[in-house]
């Protein structure tokens, strides 16, 4: 009998232990399921599971942090911040909580608050690479590049192969140069009718407190003629998310428009989009003129950029339509990328705008054309190297509906200083 009682007590004790352990196991299972949903961007499902888990286990910090992250990924900064603060009120030394709070403040534009959270984190974990990199990025956002570079130097001593740290350091050092000077040279080779043509430019740019300015002199050599065209571009900042483009160029040669002007307004939009609207106006011999309406829609991915730009040419005779598409994949920094482009119609922003003597009016902007190509650009120290190749077909001005094939190549080099 005593043996039976002993066995029954053992079974009851084991049952009690299992009953006590089950909630912890259930919590782990719920957290795993919520995490799976969260990383599959099924945020509503993840939030429902995490809320249920936290009602049962309010002190489950990992669940609270994940819940906050789901709100952050939805750009709901208020609810994200609220959950991270709850964790930190319970445990002020929670590194993940401090990092998550800094991410929220940074995304919301509160760079000072983000840096404060990170400084608390680095005091707890001085060699944390993630914390050090985010301190540098936050200082860069606050335009305190001296401190950003100091932190990055510390990070790269700890981990010399830290890719993001190396990229940010190169970007900051590059951005501190105010001037850039360089040249651009290209050649067109026609499959018939025309001899090879050359085009190019030399330019000087400067970063100013109000925006950027670029002075350029364009060159064209074709149809046994050579010509020069001075040009200036201005990019004034209007507000944090809005800037303008202003352009003027002049030439006395038939290879270029007599006057070329441009104005465009650019605005940064939510979700990494950018849009613009503007116009170009071109005069030929003081008599003929053409107005072009234009704009663009662009999207910035993590390491990429995509854009579409249409032109509508309005003339006294008829109108024409041009569409140009661009895609870039950025490499180690903002000045290094590989890209592709394609379009149809004649672009007024091409550096080699010209026509033959006696045919300098608006007709060239009504020609049909198709083109595509690739471009490669690389930052090498303080030099920016650019290389491009293009294949195009253009309607002949004197023989409509017939085309000439053009193979084009160009090279460019700029130095920052």
Short mmCIF file of N, CA, C and O in Angstrom, two decimals, residues 127-253:
data_model
loop_
_atom_site.label_atom_id
_atom_site.label_comp_id
_atom_site.label_asym_id
_atom_site.label_seq_id
_atom_site.Cartn_x
_atom_site.Cartn_y
_atom_site.Cartn_z
N UNK A 127 31.97 47.61 -27.23
CA UNK A 127 32.50 47.00 -28.45
C UNK A 127 31.41 46.47 -29.36
O UNK A 127 31.69 45.73 -30.31
N UNK A 128 30.17 46.84 -29.11
CA UNK A 128 29.05 46.38 -29.93
C UNK A 128 29.11 47.05 -31.30
O UNK A 128 28.91 48.26 -31.42
N UNK A 129 29.37 46.27 -32.34
CA UNK A 129 29.57 46.83 -33.68
C UNK A 129 28.31 47.49 -34.22
O UNK A 129 28.37 48.54 -34.87
N UNK A 130 27.15 46.88 -33.97
CA UNK A 130 25.89 47.45 -34.44
C UNK A 130 25.64 48.81 -33.81
O UNK A 130 25.25 49.76 -34.49
N UNK A 131 25.90 48.91 -32.52
CA UNK A 131 25.70 50.18 -31.82
C UNK A 131 26.67 51.24 -32.34
O UNK A 131 26.27 52.39 -32.60
N UNK A 132 27.94 50.89 -32.50
CA UNK A 132 28.92 51.86 -32.99
C UNK A 132 28.57 52.36 -34.38
O UNK A 132 28.67 53.57 -34.67
N UNK A 133 28.15 51.46 -35.28
CA UNK A 133 27.79 51.89 -36.62
C UNK A 133 26.60 52.84 -36.59
O UNK A 133 26.58 53.87 -37.29
N UNK A 134 25.61 52.53 -35.77
CA UNK A 134 24.41 53.38 -35.72
C UNK A 134 24.71 54.72 -35.07
O UNK A 134 24.09 55.74 -35.44
N UNK A 135 25.65 54.77 -34.12
CA UNK A 135 26.07 56.07 -33.57
C UNK A 135 26.69 56.92 -34.68
O UNK A 135 26.39 58.12 -34.82
N UNK A 136 27.54 56.30 -35.50
CA UNK A 136 28.17 57.03 -36.61
C UNK A 136 27.12 57.52 -37.60
O UNK A 136 27.16 58.68 -38.05
N UNK A 137 26.17 56.66 -37.96
CA UNK A 137 25.13 57.04 -38.91
C UNK A 137 24.26 58.17 -38.36
O UNK A 137 23.86 59.09 -39.10
N UNK A 138 23.99 58.12 -37.06
CA UNK A 138 23.17 59.16 -36.44
C UNK A 138 23.93 60.49 -36.39
O UNK A 138 23.37 61.55 -36.68
N UNK A 139 25.21 60.45 -36.06
CA UNK A 139 26.02 61.67 -36.08
C UNK A 139 26.11 62.26 -37.48
O UNK A 139 26.08 63.48 -37.66
N UNK A 140 26.19 61.38 -38.47
CA UNK A 140 26.22 61.86 -39.86
C UNK A 140 24.89 62.54 -40.20
O UNK A 140 24.88 63.60 -40.86
N UNK A 141 23.78 61.96 -39.76
CA UNK A 141 22.47 62.57 -40.01
C UNK A 141 22.36 63.92 -39.30
O UNK A 141 21.66 64.83 -39.78
N UNK A 142 23.03 64.06 -38.16
CA UNK A 142 23.04 65.33 -37.41
C UNK A 142 24.10 66.29 -37.94
O UNK A 142 24.34 67.34 -37.33
N UNK A 143 24.77 65.91 -39.04
CA UNK A 143 25.81 66.72 -39.69
C UNK A 143 27.03 66.93 -38.77
O UNK A 143 27.73 67.94 -38.87
N UNK A 144 27.25 66.01 -37.87
CA UNK A 144 28.43 66.02 -37.02
C UNK A 144 29.40 64.95 -37.54
O UNK A 144 29.61 63.90 -36.92
N UNK A 145 29.99 65.24 -38.70
CA UNK A 145 30.80 64.23 -39.38
C UNK A 145 32.12 63.96 -38.67
O UNK A 145 32.70 62.87 -38.83
N UNK A 146 32.63 64.92 -37.90
CA UNK A 146 33.87 64.66 -37.16
C UNK A 146 33.66 63.52 -36.16
O UNK A 146 34.46 62.59 -36.09
N UNK A 147 32.57 63.59 -35.39
CA UNK A 147 32.28 62.52 -34.44
C UNK A 147 31.94 61.22 -35.17
O UNK A 147 32.29 60.13 -34.69
N UNK A 148 31.25 61.33 -36.31
CA UNK A 148 30.92 60.14 -37.08
C UNK A 148 32.18 59.41 -37.52
O UNK A 148 32.30 58.18 -37.40
N UNK A 149 33.17 60.16 -38.01
CA UNK A 149 34.42 59.55 -38.47
C UNK A 149 35.22 58.96 -37.31
O UNK A 149 35.86 57.92 -37.45
N UNK A 150 35.18 59.63 -36.16
CA UNK A 150 35.86 59.08 -34.98
C UNK A 150 35.27 57.73 -34.59
O UNK A 150 36.00 56.77 -34.30
N UNK A 151 33.94 57.65 -34.59
CA UNK A 151 33.28 56.40 -34.23
C UNK A 151 33.55 55.31 -35.26
O UNK A 151 33.77 54.15 -34.92
N UNK A 152 33.55 55.68 -36.53
CA UNK A 152 33.82 54.71 -37.58
C UNK A 152 35.25 54.20 -37.50
O UNK A 152 35.51 53.01 -37.75
N UNK A 153 36.18 55.06 -37.16
CA UNK A 153 37.57 54.62 -36.99
C UNK A 153 37.67 53.59 -35.87
O UNK A 153 38.37 52.58 -35.99
N UNK A 154 36.94 53.84 -34.78
CA UNK A 154 36.91 52.88 -33.67
C UNK A 154 36.30 51.56 -34.11
O UNK A 154 36.81 50.48 -33.80
N UNK A 155 35.20 51.65 -34.88
CA UNK A 155 34.53 50.44 -35.36
C UNK A 155 35.45 49.62 -36.26
O UNK A 155 35.52 48.39 -36.14
N UNK A 156 36.18 50.30 -37.16
CA UNK A 156 37.02 49.58 -38.12
C UNK A 156 38.30 49.04 -37.48
O UNK A 156 38.95 48.17 -38.07
N UNK A 157 38.67 49.55 -36.32
CA UNK A 157 39.75 48.92 -35.55
C UNK A 157 39.26 47.59 -34.99
O UNK A 157 39.96 46.57 -35.02
N UNK A 158 38.02 47.59 -34.48
CA UNK A 158 37.43 46.36 -33.94
C UNK A 158 37.19 45.33 -35.03
O UNK A 158 37.47 44.14 -34.88
N UNK A 159 36.66 45.82 -36.18
CA UNK A 159 36.35 44.92 -37.30
C UNK A 159 36.72 45.60 -38.61
O UNK A 159 35.90 46.31 -39.20
N UNK A 160 37.95 45.42 -39.10
CA UNK A 160 38.40 46.09 -40.34
C UNK A 160 37.57 45.72 -41.57
O UNK A 160 37.58 46.46 -42.55
N UNK A 161 36.84 44.61 -41.53
CA UNK A 161 36.06 44.19 -42.70
C UNK A 161 34.58 44.56 -42.57
O UNK A 161 33.75 44.02 -43.30
N UNK A 162 34.26 45.48 -41.68
CA UNK A 162 32.86 45.91 -41.51
C UNK A 162 32.45 46.69 -42.76
O UNK A 162 32.84 47.85 -42.95
N UNK A 163 31.66 46.06 -43.62
CA UNK A 163 31.35 46.62 -44.94
C UNK A 163 30.58 47.94 -44.84
O UNK A 163 30.93 48.93 -45.49
N UNK A 164 29.51 47.97 -44.04
CA UNK A 164 28.71 49.18 -43.94
C UNK A 164 29.51 50.33 -43.34
O UNK A 164 29.37 51.48 -43.76
N UNK A 165 30.37 50.02 -42.37
CA UNK A 165 31.20 51.05 -41.78
C UNK A 165 32.18 51.64 -42.80
O UNK A 165 32.37 52.86 -42.85
N UNK A 166 32.78 50.79 -43.61
CA UNK A 166 33.71 51.26 -44.65
C UNK A 166 32.99 52.12 -45.67
O UNK A 166 33.50 53.16 -46.10
N UNK A 167 31.77 51.70 -46.04
CA UNK A 167 31.01 52.47 -47.03
C UNK A 167 30.65 53.85 -46.48
O UNK A 167 30.77 54.87 -47.18
N UNK A 168 30.19 53.89 -45.23
CA UNK A 168 29.79 55.17 -44.65
C UNK A 168 30.99 56.09 -44.50
O UNK A 168 30.89 57.30 -44.75
N UNK A 169 32.13 55.55 -44.11
CA UNK A 169 33.33 56.38 -43.99
C UNK A 169 33.72 56.97 -45.34
O UNK A 169 34.03 58.17 -45.44
N UNK A 170 33.67 56.16 -46.40
CA UNK A 170 34.01 56.67 -47.74
C UNK A 170 33.00 57.73 -48.17
O UNK A 170 33.38 58.75 -48.78
N UNK A 171 31.72 57.51 -47.87
CA UNK A 171 30.69 58.48 -48.25
C UNK A 171 30.88 59.81 -47.53
O UNK A 171 30.77 60.87 -48.13
N UNK A 172 31.18 59.74 -46.23
CA UNK A 172 31.37 60.98 -45.46
C UNK A 172 32.59 61.73 -45.96
O UNK A 172 32.55 62.96 -46.16
N UNK A 173 33.69 61.01 -46.15
CA UNK A 173 34.90 61.68 -46.63
C UNK A 173 34.68 62.30 -48.00
O UNK A 173 35.14 63.41 -48.27
N UNK A 174 33.94 61.60 -48.85
CA UNK A 174 33.67 62.12 -50.19
C UNK A 174 32.79 63.36 -50.13
O UNK A 174 32.99 64.32 -50.87
N UNK A 175 31.79 63.35 -49.23
CA UNK A 175 30.84 64.47 -49.16
C UNK A 175 31.47 65.73 -48.59
O UNK A 175 30.90 66.82 -48.72
N UNK A 176 32.63 65.62 -47.96
CA UNK A 176 33.26 66.79 -47.36
C UNK A 176 33.98 67.65 -48.39
O UNK A 176 34.34 68.80 -48.12
N UNK A 177 34.18 67.13 -49.59
CA UNK A 177 34.77 67.92 -50.66
C UNK A 177 33.70 68.82 -51.27
O UNK A 177 32.59 68.38 -51.58
N UNK A 178 34.02 70.08 -51.46
CA UNK A 178 33.06 71.06 -51.98
C UNK A 178 33.07 71.16 -53.50
O UNK A 178 32.06 71.50 -54.11
N UNK A 179 34.22 70.88 -54.12
CA UNK A 179 34.36 71.06 -55.56
C UNK A 179 34.56 69.73 -56.28
O UNK A 179 35.04 68.75 -55.69
N UNK A 180 34.23 69.73 -57.55
CA UNK A 180 34.54 68.61 -58.44
C UNK A 180 34.77 69.16 -59.83
O UNK A 180 34.00 70.00 -60.31
N UNK A 181 35.83 68.73 -60.46
CA UNK A 181 36.14 69.17 -61.82
C UNK A 181 36.43 67.95 -62.67
O UNK A 181 36.99 66.96 -62.19
N UNK A 182 36.05 68.02 -63.94
CA UNK A 182 36.30 66.87 -64.80
C UNK A 182 35.91 67.09 -66.24
O UNK A 182 35.57 68.21 -66.65
N UNK A 183 35.98 66.01 -66.99
CA UNK A 183 35.65 66.07 -68.42
C UNK A 183 34.81 64.87 -68.80
O UNK A 183 34.77 63.85 -68.10
N UNK A 184 34.17 64.99 -69.95
CA UNK A 184 33.35 63.94 -70.53
C UNK A 184 33.60 63.95 -72.02
O UNK A 184 33.59 65.01 -72.66
N UNK A 185 33.85 62.78 -72.62
CA UNK A 185 34.12 62.71 -74.06
C UNK A 185 33.42 61.49 -74.63
O UNK A 185 33.44 60.41 -74.03
N UNK A 186 32.82 61.66 -75.82
CA UNK A 186 32.14 60.55 -76.46
C UNK A 186 32.22 60.62 -77.97
O UNK A 186 32.59 61.66 -78.55
N UNK A 187 31.87 59.53 -78.60
CA UNK A 187 31.89 59.46 -80.06
C UNK A 187 30.68 58.71 -80.56
O UNK A 187 30.23 57.74 -79.93
N UNK A 188 30.11 59.16 -81.68
CA UNK A 188 29.03 58.47 -82.37
C UNK A 188 29.57 57.88 -83.67
O UNK A 188 30.22 58.59 -84.45
N UNK A 189 29.29 56.61 -83.90
CA UNK A 189 29.69 55.96 -85.16
C UNK A 189 28.42 55.51 -85.87
O UNK A 189 27.63 54.73 -85.33
N UNK A 190 28.21 56.03 -87.12
CA UNK A 190 26.99 55.76 -87.88
C UNK A 190 27.23 54.60 -88.86
O UNK A 190 28.33 54.46 -89.41
N UNK A 191 26.21 53.81 -89.09
CA UNK A 191 26.39 52.69 -90.01
C UNK A 191 26.33 53.13 -91.47
O UNK A 191 26.71 52.37 -92.35
N UNK A 192 25.89 54.36 -91.72
CA UNK A 192 25.87 54.88 -93.10
C UNK A 192 25.64 56.39 -93.06
O UNK A 192 25.33 56.96 -92.03
N UNK A 193 25.81 57.01 -94.16
CA UNK A 193 25.47 58.41 -94.41
C UNK A 193 26.43 59.39 -93.77
O UNK A 193 26.94 60.30 -94.42
N UNK A 194 26.69 59.26 -92.47
CA UNK A 194 27.47 60.25 -91.75
C UNK A 194 28.84 59.72 -91.35
O UNK A 194 29.02 58.53 -91.11
N UNK A 195 29.78 60.65 -91.24
CA UNK A 195 31.08 60.35 -90.68
C UNK A 195 30.98 60.34 -89.15
O UNK A 195 30.04 60.90 -88.58
N UNK A 196 31.92 59.68 -88.45
CA UNK A 196 31.87 59.69 -86.98
C UNK A 196 31.83 61.11 -86.43
O UNK A 196 32.42 62.04 -86.98
N UNK A 197 31.10 61.26 -85.34
CA UNK A 197 30.95 62.57 -84.70
C UNK A 197 31.46 62.49 -83.27
O UNK A 197 31.41 61.44 -82.63
N UNK A 198 31.95 63.61 -82.78
CA UNK A 198 32.47 63.68 -81.42
C UNK A 198 31.67 64.68 -80.60
O UNK A 198 31.13 65.65 -81.13
N UNK A 199 31.62 64.42 -79.31
CA UNK A 199 30.94 65.35 -78.40
C UNK A 199 31.59 65.21 -77.04
O UNK A 199 32.22 64.19 -76.72
N UNK A 200 31.46 66.24 -76.24
CA UNK A 200 32.07 66.18 -74.92
C UNK A 200 31.79 67.44 -74.12
O UNK A 200 31.04 68.33 -74.54
N UNK A 201 32.43 67.53 -72.95
CA UNK A 201 32.25 68.70 -72.09
C UNK A 201 33.34 68.71 -71.02
O UNK A 201 33.94 67.68 -70.70
N UNK A 202 33.58 69.88 -70.49
CA UNK A 202 34.38 70.05 -69.29
C UNK A 202 33.51 70.79 -68.28
O UNK A 202 32.67 71.62 -68.67
N UNK A 203 33.67 70.48 -67.01
CA UNK A 203 32.78 71.09 -66.04
C UNK A 203 33.44 71.29 -64.68
O UNK A 203 34.42 70.63 -64.34
N UNK A 204 32.88 72.22 -63.93
CA UNK A 204 33.28 72.48 -62.55
C UNK A 204 32.01 72.61 -61.73
O UNK A 204 31.10 73.35 -62.10
N UNK A 205 31.93 71.88 -60.61
CA UNK A 205 30.76 71.94 -59.74
C UNK A 205 31.17 72.32 -58.33
O UNK A 205 32.31 72.07 -57.92
N UNK A 206 30.22 72.90 -57.60
CA UNK A 206 30.48 73.27 -56.20
C UNK A 206 29.24 73.01 -55.36
O UNK A 206 28.11 73.31 -55.79
N UNK A 207 29.46 72.45 -54.17
CA UNK A 207 28.39 72.27 -53.20
C UNK A 207 28.33 73.51 -52.32
O UNK A 207 29.33 73.89 -51.69
N UNK A 208 27.17 74.15 -52.27
CA UNK A 208 26.99 75.38 -51.51
C UNK A 208 25.99 75.16 -50.38
O UNK A 208 25.31 74.13 -50.33
N UNK A 209 25.89 76.13 -49.49
CA UNK A 209 24.93 76.04 -48.39
C UNK A 209 23.50 75.99 -48.91
O UNK A 209 22.63 75.36 -48.32
N UNK A 210 23.24 76.64 -50.03
CA UNK A 210 21.88 76.72 -50.58
C UNK A 210 21.57 75.58 -51.56
O UNK A 210 20.42 75.37 -51.94
N UNK A 211 22.61 74.84 -52.00
CA UNK A 211 22.41 73.78 -52.99
C UNK A 211 23.67 73.59 -53.81
O UNK A 211 24.78 73.95 -53.40
N UNK A 212 23.52 73.05 -55.03
CA UNK A 212 24.67 72.76 -55.89
C UNK A 212 24.64 73.62 -57.15
O UNK A 212 23.56 74.00 -57.63
N UNK A 213 25.83 73.88 -57.68
CA UNK A 213 25.96 74.64 -58.93
C UNK A 213 26.96 73.92 -59.83
O UNK A 213 27.99 73.43 -59.35
N UNK A 214 26.65 73.89 -61.13
CA UNK A 214 27.53 73.23 -62.11
C UNK A 214 27.71 74.16 -63.30
O UNK A 214 26.72 74.58 -63.92
N UNK A 215 28.96 74.51 -63.62
CA UNK A 215 29.29 75.28 -64.82
C UNK A 215 29.93 74.33 -65.82
O UNK A 215 30.84 73.56 -65.47
N UNK A 216 29.46 74.37 -67.05
CA UNK A 216 29.89 73.37 -68.03
C UNK A 216 30.09 74.05 -69.39
O UNK A 216 29.37 75.00 -69.75
N UNK A 217 31.03 73.55 -70.17
CA UNK A 217 31.20 73.96 -71.57
C UNK A 217 31.09 72.71 -72.42
O UNK A 217 31.90 71.78 -72.28
N UNK A 218 30.08 72.67 -73.29
CA UNK A 218 29.86 71.52 -74.17
C UNK A 218 30.57 71.71 -75.50
O UNK A 218 30.73 72.85 -75.99
N UNK A 219 30.96 70.60 -76.11
CA UNK A 219 31.67 70.62 -77.40
C UNK A 219 31.01 69.63 -78.35
O UNK A 219 30.60 68.54 -77.94
N UNK A 220 30.92 70.02 -79.61
CA UNK A 220 30.40 69.12 -80.64
C UNK A 220 31.22 69.28 -81.91
O UNK A 220 31.57 70.41 -82.30
N UNK A 221 31.53 68.15 -82.55
CA UNK A 221 32.23 68.17 -83.82
C UNK A 221 31.55 67.16 -84.74
O UNK A 221 31.65 65.95 -84.53
N UNK A 222 30.82 67.67 -85.71
CA UNK A 222 30.16 66.82 -86.70
C UNK A 222 29.77 67.66 -87.90
O UNK A 222 29.74 68.89 -87.84
N UNK A 223 29.50 66.96 -89.00
CA UNK A 223 29.15 67.63 -90.26
C UNK A 223 30.22 68.65 -90.65
O UNK A 223 29.93 69.74 -91.13
N UNK A 224 31.51 68.30 -90.36
CA UNK A 224 32.65 69.15 -90.71
C UNK A 224 32.62 70.48 -89.99
O UNK A 224 33.22 71.47 -90.43
N UNK A 225 31.94 70.55 -88.86
CA UNK A 225 31.90 71.77 -88.06
C UNK A 225 32.21 71.45 -86.61
O UNK A 225 31.97 70.33 -86.14
N UNK A 226 32.72 72.45 -85.91
CA UNK A 226 32.94 72.34 -84.48
C UNK A 226 32.26 73.50 -83.79
O UNK A 226 32.15 74.60 -84.35
N UNK A 227 31.81 73.27 -82.56
CA UNK A 227 31.12 74.34 -81.84
C UNK A 227 31.24 74.13 -80.34
O UNK A 227 31.43 73.00 -79.86
N UNK A 228 31.10 75.24 -79.61
CA UNK A 228 31.12 75.23 -78.15
C UNK A 228 29.82 75.81 -77.61
O UNK A 228 29.20 76.66 -78.26
N UNK A 229 29.44 75.37 -76.44
CA UNK A 229 28.20 75.86 -75.82
C UNK A 229 28.39 75.95 -74.30
O UNK A 229 28.47 74.93 -73.62
N UNK A 230 28.46 77.16 -73.74
CA UNK A 230 28.52 77.28 -72.28
C UNK A 230 27.15 76.99 -71.67
O UNK A 230 26.11 77.29 -72.27
N UNK A 231 27.16 76.37 -70.47
CA UNK A 231 25.90 75.97 -69.84
C UNK A 231 26.07 76.02 -68.32
O UNK A 231 27.16 75.79 -67.80
N UNK A 232 25.00 76.32 -67.62
CA UNK A 232 25.03 76.33 -66.16
C UNK A 232 23.79 75.63 -65.62
O UNK A 232 22.69 75.79 -66.15
N UNK A 233 23.99 74.80 -64.58
CA UNK A 233 22.90 74.12 -63.86
C UNK A 233 22.93 74.57 -62.40
O UNK A 233 24.01 74.62 -61.79
N UNK A 234 21.78 74.86 -61.85
CA UNK A 234 21.65 75.19 -60.44
C UNK A 234 20.63 74.26 -59.80
O UNK A 234 19.59 73.96 -60.40
N UNK A 235 20.94 73.81 -58.58
CA UNK A 235 20.04 72.92 -57.83
C UNK A 235 19.77 73.53 -56.44
O UNK A 235 20.27 73.04 -55.44
N UNK A 236 18.98 74.60 -56.36
CA UNK A 236 18.72 75.21 -55.06
C UNK A 236 17.76 74.38 -54.22
O UNK A 236 16.78 73.83 -54.72
N UNK A 237 18.06 74.29 -52.90
CA UNK A 237 17.15 73.63 -51.97
C UNK A 237 16.08 74.61 -51.53
O UNK A 237 16.38 75.73 -51.13
N UNK A 238 14.84 74.15 -51.59
CA UNK A 238 13.72 74.98 -51.17
C UNK A 238 13.28 74.61 -49.76
O UNK A 238 12.95 75.46 -48.95
N UNK A 239 13.27 73.33 -49.47
CA UNK A 239 12.95 72.84 -48.13
C UNK A 239 13.65 71.50 -47.96
O UNK A 239 14.41 71.06 -48.84
N UNK A 240 13.39 70.83 -46.85
CA UNK A 240 14.04 69.56 -46.56
C UNK A 240 13.76 68.54 -47.65
O UNK A 240 14.64 67.74 -48.01
N UNK A 241 12.55 68.54 -48.21
CA UNK A 241 12.16 67.52 -49.17
C UNK A 241 11.91 68.05 -50.57
O UNK A 241 11.40 67.33 -51.43
N UNK A 242 12.23 69.31 -50.80
CA UNK A 242 11.96 69.92 -52.11
C UNK A 242 13.19 70.67 -52.59
O UNK A 242 13.81 71.42 -51.83
N UNK A 243 13.56 70.46 -53.85
CA UNK A 243 14.62 71.24 -54.46
C UNK A 243 14.27 71.50 -55.92
O UNK A 243 13.37 70.88 -56.49
N UNK A 244 14.97 72.45 -56.54
CA UNK A 244 14.66 72.86 -57.90
C UNK A 244 15.85 72.61 -58.81
O UNK A 244 16.99 72.44 -58.36
N UNK A 245 15.57 72.58 -60.12
CA UNK A 245 16.60 72.51 -61.15
C UNK A 245 16.40 73.70 -62.08
O UNK A 245 15.30 73.92 -62.60
N UNK A 246 17.46 74.49 -62.28
CA UNK A 246 17.43 75.63 -63.19
C UNK A 246 18.58 75.49 -64.18
O UNK A 246 19.71 75.15 -63.78
N UNK A 247 18.32 75.76 -65.45
CA UNK A 247 19.34 75.52 -66.49
C UNK A 247 19.29 76.62 -67.53
O UNK A 247 18.23 77.13 -67.88
N UNK A 248 20.50 76.99 -68.01
CA UNK A 248 20.57 77.90 -69.16
C UNK A 248 21.83 77.56 -69.96
O UNK A 248 22.91 77.32 -69.40
N UNK A 249 21.69 77.56 -71.30
CA UNK A 249 22.82 77.34 -72.20
C UNK A 249 22.67 78.26 -73.41
O UNK A 249 21.54 78.61 -73.81
N UNK A 250 23.81 78.62 -74.01
CA UNK A 250 23.80 79.54 -75.15
C UNK A 250 24.84 79.12 -76.17
O UNK A 250 25.93 78.64 -75.81
N UNK A 251 24.52 79.31 -77.45
CA UNK A 251 25.48 79.02 -78.51
C UNK A 251 25.13 79.82 -79.76
O UNK A 251 23.95 80.10 -80.03
N UNK A 252 26.16 80.19 -80.51
CA UNK A 252 25.95 80.89 -81.79
C UNK A 252 26.05 79.92 -82.96
O UNK A 252 25.95 80.35 -84.12
N UNK A 253 26.26 78.62 -82.68
CA UNK A 253 26.46 77.63 -83.74
C UNK A 253 25.16 76.92 -84.08
O UNK A 253 24.27 76.76 -83.24
#
